[in-house]
């Protein structure tokens, strides 16, 4: 056992004295030591129930003959961090989570790990750590929130942000906004639509790193507790069989996850996190793979914000395995991939059933014949940009309009809410990328303001920042290279005509190469917005959005 390095032999007597200080018995010191990475805290609604999940995991580990030992991971609530300086500290935590978990796991020589995340950055951060540490590991999340209900309709956090925009447009009273405020987030759990947290939890199943239901069983269901107990048991089986994350998270598994992503209509943030996870296993993930896979993968689900269904509905319809079973009929999955069940993908999904064709469309009736995401390239985004096309209305799939240029998110929101943005405009928000932000803020406030103002089917938004999974509309993010490094988005001027053509994967500013060259010659880098602390170090090491905003030494 790896933990013998700290428990066995005369040289380890000092180490054992510290285990005695922890209250370990002699019997426990002879058993495998399983680290449980708990993302529990009291500020994130998706994490407030993780103490219950952790206790259930501990029971499962102990019942299967291991010794569970809990240590923490931080977590940021993107909703609470949204729209102010706090959002600069969201994406950047992914790497802190990965690094600190690596430190704790290797410093203390755990034999196996159970990861207990839930929200946006914890899931990919812990998947990155799992690949680095490479001891038997299983994931169990805290589960999604139930949808809220306002005036008899299911609602979620994206509805709340859009309600604020409707109030600014004068179409919703303060009392109506208050009703949304009190009802859209009715339980603990990750927000109830196919936002980033739920996207990544579902993709953990597709990758093979979580048990069936990990992505969809609601946080408040007792079935989630049972799942956690089974996860504790499963990691001990993985340990016996020496099945490790890099045996599971292969190139083929990552491509499976991207395929399932297309069918589910996941958040654009998955196009930051899948490349980062792939990087940890030595797979150079080109985001253009998304288009190749999208062309042959039907979009089968329209969960909020793309449609009227929610995570609880997907769970009742058969969950991620039911979606994967549909895809297997087209031969789109590599079914020989190993998973934490100890079985292959094909073995896992062979008995899965689609129980609701309104939630999971069958292959003969997809929402579209192509997948939920698209990567657009052109003279405005030579290295790529990302759009959740399953959440774009048909009339905006091809759009041309004048650029309305803003140097930060706040200026754009002020213009939108004061009525300065009109139908046909293309809002450009720049210097919000990984380096320029720094931290690549999400733009849920401006996209929600556009929707709330009634402009969702006539105004596009382009940014070198990123979008919440709760965003909808012609919202194109991750524009690379970003403005801070002199990407073409830094050269766009007010009134330039921008053409978006999602079906043909293109994004261009209608300015000649000669004019762009003249503008480039005059462009000068801006002074960094932050010069101290973690964000300053992050800015120096982070790569562009098309590479997953991974950190690299210079």
XYZ file of C-alpha atoms in Angstrom, residues 16 24 34 85 93 105 146 157 160 168 190 212 290 305 308 327 341 380 459 470 475 483:
22
model
C 2.929 6.486 13.497
C -5.834 5.774 14.839
C -8.735 6.617 1.740
C -14.618 41.667 -8.730
C -9.870 28.400 -8.224
C -2.838 13.529 -1.331
C -34.762 21.102 -7.616
C -31.297 30.916 -11.486
C -33.740 35.273 -11.805
C -34.871 47.397 -16.044
C -26.093 22.933 -7.917
C -24.639 6.075 -12.489
C -15.943 20.022 -31.105
C -31.699 27.682 -20.150
C -38.252 24.083 -20.268
C -25.790 7.655 -28.809
C -17.880 0.596 -11.888
C -11.965 37.969 -35.280
C -28.622 41.156 -30.263
C -27.089 29.833 -17.485
C -23.380 34.550 -26.792
C -7.445 41.373 -26.344
